[in-house]
Short mmCIF file of C-alpha atoms and ligand atoms in Angstrom, two decimals:
data_model
loop_
_atom_site.label_atom_id
_atom_site.label_comp_id
_atom_site.label_asym_id
_atom_site.label_seq_id
_atom_site.Cartn_x
_atom_site.Cartn_y
_atom_site.Cartn_z
CA MET L 1 68.95 113.99 116.24
CA LYS L 2 69.34 110.23 116.82
CA VAL L 3 71.75 108.47 114.46
CA GLY L 4 72.79 104.84 114.37
CA ILE L 5 72.03 101.37 113.05
CA ASP L 6 68.68 101.14 111.27
CA LEU L 7 69.16 97.62 109.86
CA ILE L 8 71.83 94.97 110.45
CA HIS L 9 72.39 91.63 108.73
CA PHE L 10 75.32 89.24 108.64
CA ALA L 11 76.47 86.52 106.27
CA THR L 12 78.94 83.70 106.52
CA SER L 13 80.18 80.96 104.18
CA ASP L 14 78.39 77.74 103.24
CA TYR L 15 80.98 75.47 104.92
CA PHE L 16 82.46 74.87 108.36
CA LEU L 17 85.17 72.83 110.00
CA GLY L 18 84.14 71.44 113.40
CA LEU L 19 86.76 71.82 116.11
CA ASP L 20 86.01 68.20 117.03
CA THR L 21 87.24 67.16 113.55
CA PHE L 22 90.18 69.55 113.93
CA ALA L 23 91.06 68.17 117.39
CA SER L 24 91.02 64.53 116.32
CA GLN L 25 93.14 65.33 113.24
CA LYS L 26 95.72 67.07 115.45
CA ASN L 27 95.41 64.60 118.30
CA ILE L 28 94.50 67.34 120.79
CA ASP L 29 91.85 67.14 123.55
CA VAL L 30 88.75 68.80 122.02
CA GLU L 31 88.07 70.56 125.36
CA LYS L 32 91.08 72.76 124.72
CA PHE L 33 88.87 74.34 122.06
CA THR L 34 85.32 73.95 123.41
CA ILE L 35 86.29 74.98 126.96
CA GLY L 36 89.80 76.47 126.73
CA ILE L 37 89.07 78.99 123.98
CA GLY L 38 85.27 78.59 123.84
CA GLN L 39 84.89 77.66 120.16
CA GLU L 40 83.00 74.85 118.41
CA LYS L 41 83.14 75.51 114.66
CA MET L 42 84.90 77.74 112.13
CA SER L 43 83.20 78.96 108.94
CA ILE L 44 85.52 78.20 106.03
CA ALA L 45 85.41 80.14 102.76
CA PRO L 46 85.81 78.14 99.54
CA PRO L 47 88.10 79.70 96.88
CA ASP L 48 85.12 81.31 95.08
CA GLU L 49 84.07 83.19 98.25
CA ASP L 50 85.88 86.35 99.34
CA VAL L 51 85.06 89.49 101.34
CA VAL L 52 83.20 90.97 98.37
CA THR L 53 80.84 87.99 97.95
CA LEU L 54 80.35 87.73 101.72
CA ALA L 55 79.60 91.45 101.90
CA ALA L 56 77.17 91.23 98.98
CA LYS L 57 75.30 88.42 100.74
CA ALA L 58 75.15 90.48 103.94
CA ALA L 59 74.07 93.71 102.22
CA LYS L 60 71.50 92.22 99.82
CA ALA L 61 69.04 91.52 102.64
CA ILE L 62 69.20 95.21 103.61
CA LEU L 63 68.88 96.50 100.05
CA ASP L 64 65.79 94.32 99.58
CA GLN L 65 64.13 96.50 102.22
CA VAL L 66 65.24 100.02 101.28
CA ASP L 67 65.59 101.88 98.00
CA PRO L 68 69.21 101.14 96.93
CA GLN L 69 69.21 104.38 94.93
CA LYS L 70 69.14 106.29 98.25
CA ILE L 71 72.48 104.88 99.46
CA THR L 72 74.92 107.83 99.55
CA ALA L 73 78.10 106.04 100.66
CA VAL L 74 79.61 102.60 101.17
CA LEU L 75 82.27 102.35 103.89
CA PHE L 76 83.87 98.91 103.55
CA ALA L 77 86.04 97.78 106.47
CA THR L 78 88.32 94.80 105.91
CA GLU L 79 91.81 93.51 106.51
CA SER L 80 91.36 90.80 103.84
CA GLY L 81 91.32 93.23 100.90
CA VAL L 82 91.22 91.78 97.39
CA ASP L 83 93.19 94.51 95.59
CA GLN L 84 95.97 96.86 96.68
CA SER L 85 94.40 99.77 94.81
CA LYS L 86 90.73 99.33 94.01
CA SER L 87 88.53 99.20 97.10
CA ALA L 88 86.48 96.08 97.87
CA GLY L 89 83.58 98.54 98.16
CA ALA L 90 83.82 99.39 94.44
CA PHE L 91 83.47 95.71 93.47
CA LEU L 92 80.50 95.49 95.87
CA HIS L 93 78.98 98.67 94.44
CA GLY L 94 79.00 97.08 90.97
CA LEU L 95 77.64 93.71 92.10
CA LEU L 96 74.74 95.34 93.94
CA ASN L 97 73.99 97.97 91.26
CA LEU L 98 74.29 100.83 93.73
CA PRO L 99 73.76 104.38 92.44
CA LYS L 100 76.60 106.18 90.66
CA ARG L 101 76.02 109.18 92.90
CA CYS L 102 77.64 107.41 95.85
CA ARG L 103 81.00 107.59 97.64
CA VAL L 104 82.87 104.32 98.19
CA ILE L 105 85.98 103.65 100.23
CA GLU L 106 87.79 100.79 101.95
CA LEU L 107 89.02 101.24 105.53
CA LYS L 108 91.70 99.19 107.23
CA HIS L 109 93.08 98.75 110.65
CA ALA L 110 93.01 95.05 111.52
CA CYS L 111 89.79 94.16 113.38
CA TYR L 112 89.13 97.80 114.36
CA ALA L 113 88.09 99.25 110.98
CA GLY L 114 84.41 98.25 111.27
CA ALA L 115 84.02 100.39 114.38
CA ALA L 116 85.85 103.25 112.66
CA ALA L 117 83.49 102.98 109.66
CA LEU L 118 80.46 103.04 111.95
CA GLN L 119 81.72 106.14 113.78
CA MET L 120 82.54 107.89 110.49
CA ALA L 121 79.13 107.05 109.01
CA THR L 122 77.46 108.44 112.14
CA ALA L 123 79.40 111.69 111.85
CA LEU L 124 78.48 112.01 108.14
CA VAL L 125 74.77 111.57 108.90
CA LYS L 126 75.00 114.11 111.73
CA SER L 127 76.42 116.63 109.27
CA ASN L 128 73.78 115.89 106.61
CA VAL L 129 70.57 114.13 107.55
CA LYS L 130 70.02 112.99 103.94
CA GLU L 131 72.94 110.56 104.15
CA LYS L 132 72.05 106.85 104.18
CA ILE L 133 75.25 104.90 104.55
CA LEU L 134 75.99 101.24 104.03
CA VAL L 135 78.68 100.19 106.50
CA ILE L 136 80.30 96.83 105.77
CA ALA L 137 82.71 94.88 107.96
CA ALA L 138 83.92 91.70 106.25
CA ASP L 139 86.88 89.39 106.79
CA ILE L 140 88.29 85.93 106.30
CA ALA L 141 90.56 84.94 109.21
CA LYS L 142 93.35 82.76 107.90
CA TYR L 143 96.45 81.56 109.76
CA ASP L 144 99.21 79.12 108.85
CA VAL L 145 98.38 75.41 109.08
CA ASP L 146 99.73 74.01 112.38
CA SER L 147 100.15 77.50 113.89
CA SER L 148 98.53 78.44 117.23
CA GLY L 149 96.00 80.57 115.37
CA GLU L 150 94.74 77.79 113.07
CA ALA L 151 91.94 76.86 115.50
CA THR L 152 90.73 80.47 115.57
CA GLN L 153 89.95 80.93 111.88
CA GLY L 154 86.51 81.80 110.49
CA CYS L 155 84.81 84.25 108.17
CA GLY L 156 81.85 86.59 107.99
CA ALA L 157 80.50 89.93 106.87
CA VAL L 158 78.14 92.37 108.53
CA ALA L 159 76.16 95.03 106.69
CA MET L 160 74.62 97.94 108.59
CA LEU L 161 72.42 100.74 107.32
CA VAL L 162 73.37 103.92 109.22
CA LYS L 163 70.88 106.78 109.12
CA ASP L 164 68.87 109.20 111.24
CA SER L 165 65.96 107.90 113.38
CA PRO L 166 67.50 104.41 113.46
CA ARG L 167 65.20 101.52 114.36
CA ILE L 168 67.78 99.29 116.08
CA LEU L 169 70.50 101.25 117.89
CA ALA L 170 71.07 104.98 118.52
CA LEU L 171 74.78 105.55 119.00
CA GLU L 172 75.69 107.78 121.92
CA SER L 173 78.23 110.53 121.54
CA GLY L 174 81.54 110.25 123.33
CA SER L 175 83.87 107.28 123.16
CA GLY L 176 87.19 106.12 124.55
CA TYR L 177 90.05 105.23 122.26
CA TYR L 178 93.63 104.04 122.43
CA THR L 179 96.48 103.46 119.94
CA ASP L 180 99.89 101.86 120.44
CA ASP L 181 102.38 100.81 117.73
CA VAL L 182 102.92 97.14 118.66
CA MET L 183 103.54 93.89 116.73
CA ASP L 184 101.04 91.42 118.20
CA PHE L 185 99.41 90.39 114.90
CA TRP L 186 100.20 91.50 111.36
CA ARG L 187 100.07 90.41 107.73
CA PRO L 188 102.80 91.71 105.40
CA ASN L 189 101.63 92.44 101.83
CA HIS L 190 103.23 89.30 100.40
CA ARG L 191 101.38 86.97 102.78
CA GLU L 192 97.91 85.46 102.58
CA THR L 193 98.00 84.39 106.22
CA ALA L 194 98.43 86.47 109.34
CA LEU L 195 101.39 86.23 111.69
CA VAL L 196 100.63 86.46 115.38
CA ASP L 197 102.33 86.50 118.74
CA GLY L 198 99.30 84.79 120.29
CA LYS L 199 99.78 85.19 124.07
CA TYR L 200 101.16 88.71 123.67
CA SER L 201 98.13 89.65 121.53
CA THR L 202 95.74 88.67 124.32
CA MET L 203 97.72 90.81 126.79
CA VAL L 204 97.71 93.82 124.47
CA TYR L 205 93.94 93.37 123.89
CA LEU L 206 93.25 93.48 127.64
CA ASN L 207 95.63 96.40 128.23
CA SER L 208 93.94 98.37 125.42
CA LEU L 209 90.55 97.65 126.96
CA LYS L 210 91.66 99.21 130.26
CA HIS L 211 92.95 102.35 128.52
CA ALA L 212 89.92 102.73 126.22
CA TRP L 213 87.56 102.24 129.17
CA THR L 214 89.31 104.92 131.26
CA HIS L 215 89.03 107.37 128.37
CA PHE L 216 85.35 106.42 127.76
CA ASN L 217 84.56 106.92 131.44
CA GLU L 218 86.30 110.32 131.51
CA GLU L 219 84.64 111.49 128.27
CA THR L 220 81.08 110.34 128.96
CA GLY L 221 80.83 110.03 132.74
CA ARG L 222 79.16 106.62 132.17
CA THR L 223 80.07 103.87 134.59
CA PHE L 224 80.05 100.06 134.40
CA GLN L 225 76.67 100.07 136.16
CA ASP L 226 75.16 102.30 133.41
CA ILE L 227 75.67 99.52 130.84
CA ASP L 228 73.23 96.62 130.49
CA TYR L 229 74.94 94.45 127.84
CA PHE L 230 78.59 94.25 126.78
CA CYS L 231 79.74 93.39 123.25
CA TYR L 232 83.47 92.79 122.75
CA HIS L 233 85.62 92.00 119.75
CA ILE L 234 85.57 88.17 119.74
CA PRO L 235 88.57 86.40 118.19
CA PHE L 236 87.33 83.43 120.28
CA THR L 237 84.60 83.59 122.92
CA LYS L 238 86.91 82.98 125.90
CA MET L 239 88.66 86.26 125.00
CA ALA L 240 85.42 88.17 125.59
CA GLU L 241 85.06 86.46 128.98
CA LYS L 242 88.61 87.48 129.90
CA ALA L 243 87.79 91.01 128.75
CA HIS L 244 84.64 91.22 130.84
CA LYS L 245 86.46 89.94 133.94
CA THR L 246 89.18 92.53 133.34
CA LEU L 247 86.62 95.33 133.08
CA ILE L 248 84.84 94.19 136.24
CA LYS L 249 88.15 94.22 138.11
CA LYS L 250 89.20 97.56 136.65
CA THR L 251 85.89 99.20 137.66
CA LYS L 252 85.81 97.40 141.03
CA SER L 253 82.27 96.21 140.22
CA GLU L 254 80.33 93.51 142.06
CA VAL L 255 78.81 91.11 139.52
CA SER L 256 77.10 87.79 140.35
CA ASP L 257 77.57 84.75 138.07
CA ALA L 258 74.00 85.20 136.80
CA GLN L 259 74.62 88.88 135.99
CA PHE L 260 77.90 88.00 134.26
CA GLU L 261 76.07 85.47 132.10
CA GLU L 262 73.27 87.94 131.31
CA GLN L 263 75.64 90.80 130.42
CA LEU L 264 77.83 88.73 128.08
CA SER L 265 76.54 85.36 126.93
CA TYR L 266 73.78 86.22 124.41
CA GLY L 267 76.39 88.08 122.40
CA GLN L 268 78.56 84.98 121.95
CA SER L 269 76.33 82.34 120.37
CA TYR L 270 77.04 83.03 116.70
CA ASN L 271 80.75 83.69 117.20
CA ARG L 272 81.22 80.32 118.91
CA ILE L 273 80.15 78.57 115.67
CA VAL L 274 81.34 81.08 113.04
CA GLY L 275 84.84 81.65 114.41
CA ASN L 276 86.87 84.82 114.08
CA SER L 277 85.72 87.23 111.40
CA TYR L 278 88.13 90.04 112.40
CA SER L 279 86.39 93.40 111.68
CA ALA L 280 82.94 91.76 111.51
CA SER L 281 83.23 89.82 114.74
CA LEU L 282 82.16 92.62 117.14
CA PHE L 283 79.02 93.19 115.07
CA ILE L 284 78.22 89.49 114.63
CA GLY L 285 78.36 89.50 118.44
CA PHE L 286 75.84 92.36 118.45
CA CYS L 287 73.56 90.37 116.06
CA SER L 288 73.87 87.47 118.47
CA LEU L 289 72.74 89.65 121.39
CA LEU L 290 69.77 90.97 119.37
CA ASP L 291 68.74 87.49 118.15
CA PHE L 292 69.23 85.49 121.37
CA ALA L 293 68.45 87.86 124.29
CA LYS L 294 65.54 86.45 126.26
CA GLN L 295 64.58 89.86 127.68
CA ASN L 296 63.15 92.79 125.77
CA LEU L 297 66.12 95.07 125.04
CA VAL L 298 64.22 98.33 124.42
CA ASN L 299 66.05 101.29 126.00
CA LYS L 300 68.89 99.05 127.18
CA ARG L 301 72.39 100.45 126.84
CA VAL L 302 74.89 98.24 124.98
CA SER L 303 78.63 98.87 125.04
CA PHE L 304 81.00 97.95 122.22
CA PHE L 305 84.71 97.29 122.59
CA SER L 306 86.53 97.14 119.27
CA TYR L 307 90.12 95.89 119.24
CA GLY L 308 92.36 95.86 116.18
CA SER L 309 95.83 94.40 116.64
CA GLY L 310 98.73 96.59 115.92
CA CYS L 311 96.90 98.28 117.77
CA VAL L 312 93.84 100.57 117.84
CA ALA L 313 90.94 100.14 120.26
CA GLU L 314 87.70 101.98 120.95
CA PHE L 315 84.98 101.69 123.60
CA PHE L 316 81.59 103.24 122.79
CA SER L 317 77.90 102.72 123.51
CA GLY L 318 74.40 102.93 122.12
CA VAL L 319 70.78 102.52 123.19
CA ILE L 320 68.38 99.94 121.72
CA GLN L 321 65.38 101.54 120.01
CA PRO L 322 61.66 100.74 120.51
CA GLU L 323 61.06 99.16 117.07
CA TYR L 324 64.14 96.94 117.03
CA GLN L 325 62.36 93.58 117.20
CA SER L 326 60.26 94.30 114.11
CA VAL L 327 63.34 94.70 111.87
CA LEU L 328 65.65 91.90 113.03
CA MET L 329 66.74 89.33 110.43
CA THR L 330 67.11 86.46 112.87
CA ALA L 331 65.55 83.85 110.55
CA SER L 332 68.02 84.62 107.77
CA HIS L 333 70.98 84.41 110.16
CA GLN L 334 69.87 81.09 111.57
CA GLN L 335 68.99 79.58 108.22
CA GLN L 336 72.46 80.37 106.85
CA ILE L 337 74.11 78.74 109.84
CA LEU L 338 71.89 75.67 109.62
CA GLN L 339 72.49 75.08 105.93
CA ARG L 340 76.30 75.10 106.23
CA GLN L 341 77.99 71.87 105.18
CA ALA L 342 80.58 70.18 107.42
CA LEU L 343 84.04 69.68 105.93
CA SER L 344 86.50 66.89 106.62
CA TYR L 345 90.02 68.08 107.44
CA ALA L 346 91.16 67.07 103.93
CA GLU L 347 88.31 69.08 102.32
CA TYR L 348 89.22 72.07 104.51
CA LEU L 349 92.85 71.84 103.31
CA ASN L 350 91.62 71.70 99.74
CA PHE L 351 89.73 75.00 100.23
CA TYR L 352 92.62 76.42 102.25
CA HIS L 353 95.13 75.94 99.44
CA GLY L 354 92.45 76.88 96.90
CA SER L 355 93.24 78.28 93.50
CA ASP L 356 96.21 80.44 92.62
CA LEU L 357 94.63 83.87 92.17
CA SER L 358 97.95 85.41 91.19
CA GLN L 359 97.60 83.80 87.72
CA GLU L 360 96.67 86.02 84.80
CA ASN L 361 93.68 83.80 84.02
CA CYS L 362 91.85 81.12 85.99
CA ILE L 363 88.36 79.71 86.36
CA LEU L 364 87.29 78.96 89.90
CA PRO L 365 85.49 75.70 90.67
CA GLU L 366 81.95 76.28 91.89
CA HIS L 367 81.58 75.67 95.64
CA ASN L 368 79.95 78.90 96.85
CA ARG L 369 76.19 78.26 96.83
CA GLY L 370 75.22 81.87 97.60
CA SER L 371 73.80 84.56 95.32
CA PHE L 372 77.23 86.01 94.56
CA ARG L 373 80.48 84.28 93.69
CA LEU L 374 83.97 84.97 92.41
CA ALA L 375 83.83 83.10 89.10
CA ALA L 376 87.19 83.76 87.45
CA ILE L 377 90.30 85.84 87.04
CA GLU L 378 90.61 87.24 83.51
CA GLU L 379 93.70 89.25 82.62
CA HIS L 380 94.27 89.73 86.36
CA LYS L 381 90.74 91.14 86.77
CA ARG L 382 88.37 89.60 89.29
CA ILE L 383 85.12 88.49 87.68
CA TYR L 384 82.16 88.28 90.05
CA ILE L 385 78.73 86.96 89.18
CA ALA L 386 75.34 87.50 90.77
CA ARG L 387 72.69 84.81 90.30
N1 LIG S 1 90.69 71.49 128.56
C1 LIG S 1 90.30 72.73 128.93
N2 LIG S 1 91.08 73.84 128.74
C2 LIG S 1 92.26 73.69 128.13
C3 LIG S 1 92.74 72.42 127.73
C4 LIG S 1 91.90 71.29 127.95
N3 LIG S 1 92.26 70.06 127.59
N4 LIG S 1 93.95 72.58 127.17
C5 LIG S 1 94.24 73.91 127.21
N5 LIG S 1 93.22 74.56 127.80
C6 LIG S 1 93.10 76.00 128.03
C7 LIG S 1 94.39 76.65 128.49
O1 LIG S 1 94.55 76.54 129.90
C8 LIG S 1 94.20 78.08 128.03
O2 LIG S 1 93.33 78.76 128.93
P1 LIG S 1 93.74 80.19 129.51
O3 LIG S 1 93.94 81.10 128.31
O4 LIG S 1 92.57 80.60 130.31
O5 LIG S 1 95.00 80.00 130.25
C9 LIG S 1 93.42 77.91 126.72
O6 LIG S 1 92.86 76.60 126.76
C10 LIG S 1 94.27 78.01 125.48
O7 LIG S 1 95.32 77.12 125.61
P2 LIG S 1 96.79 77.53 125.20
O8 LIG S 1 97.11 78.88 125.78
O9 LIG S 1 97.71 76.43 125.50
O10 LIG S 1 96.55 77.64 123.62
P3 LIG S 1 97.51 78.04 122.47
O11 LIG S 1 98.92 78.23 122.92
O12 LIG S 1 97.28 77.05 121.40
O13 LIG S 1 97.01 79.47 121.96
C11 LIG S 1 95.95 81.48 121.47
C12 LIG S 1 95.90 80.21 122.34
C13 LIG S 1 97.24 82.22 121.77
C14 LIG S 1 94.79 82.36 121.80
C15 LIG S 1 95.89 81.05 119.99
O14 LIG S 1 94.65 80.48 119.70
C16 LIG S 1 96.17 82.15 119.00
O15 LIG S 1 97.31 82.49 118.70
N6 LIG S 1 95.09 82.76 118.43
C17 LIG S 1 95.22 83.84 117.43
C18 LIG S 1 95.47 85.18 118.08
C19 LIG S 1 94.30 85.75 118.79
O16 LIG S 1 93.14 85.43 118.51
N7 LIG S 1 94.55 86.67 119.73
C20 LIG S 1 93.50 87.34 120.45
C21 LIG S 1 93.85 88.76 120.82
S1 LIG S 1 94.29 89.68 119.36
C22 LIG S 1 92.77 90.01 118.63
O17 LIG S 1 91.75 89.90 119.22
C23 LIG S 1 92.76 90.45 117.18
C24 LIG S 1 92.37 89.29 116.35
O18 LIG S 1 91.18 89.11 116.05
C25 LIG S 1 93.38 88.36 115.88
#
């Protein structure tokens, strides 16, 4: 039985900060960002946008095409959770009127949890073909102002319908994984922003890739040459280039510049202008490959490297299915990106400092133009509205 991604759609916020604006504010050469880390823009979430509203925007386009009453589980991956107890998935379940006969859970391990949710959903469908699972990966990447990470912020959510006979990607069994208890990036419970040892985190990422690859290769027998397209976790696009070079060296592969470009570049277009979206970023990269590849991808093998700081990593693969082009939501992705509004640095700071959500009661100013927004906090309860 084939199991995998039947539909995929991503959402981001209505606003962005250009790294040109950022560079002139900080008096830094813009090429440090456009060339050095390979980023142009960062999606910025206003205070009335959070992972629940982003996820609802991403999932709505899928639920418009399938019977929502058939969804049997929601697996919500995020490291920007909105409540220490109640899962973000339960808020989403309510906003989208999903059936009561449904299991909902939130998964966390930094940027890795989306891949974990996808693997778990696949296993559930393999054990019961009636399962139709909504996998969500949604995050808002937020670092301290004036920290090294500030230029690598962003936000986004990906929704994937995982079922049997998938029309986009059949996941292949066997994967390589790797865990190490390290402190390269973390966010203690009392903090809204992440702490990071930037250079160290890039080293741990690449080291984890080598270990996960070795395990993948041993488990599946698949080699570098068996893979047509490579999707990596993308905190910034230059990181994926470093990863691909590392894998080429590790596998002693011969790859021309044109092949390198073909294997990697389609999967980077959205991430370059959305920024980091932590758990969603690997799958926004996959959407980018699907939407921008010039060649027909049918029967092509795509690999996925998921890296979550702290750290857990996994390398796995899937094969693109014959009908994939007929179910892509490219127009929706591109329209969202096009309609984003540019922020000045002062406007970005205004969103950044936002409203104090720790108050017992507050009403949030309306900036989020999407179908779902966080409207208020009432007696410490989050009040979402759909419109
Ligand atoms: N023109 C062209 N290139 C330039 C340049 C210029 N004017 N100025 C600098 N550069 C280049 C540098 O040579 C460097 O390139 P290399 O990495 O190839 O050497 C690159 O631009 C970045 O410059 P710096 O190293 O000086 O930049 P920095 O000290 O400000 O920090 C960073 C870079 C550590 C990645 C920082 O952005 C950061 O901390 N980011 C957050 C952490 C992160 O994303 N880590 C990734 C791995 S962890 C992960 O993946 C999980 C996750 O999502 C967080």
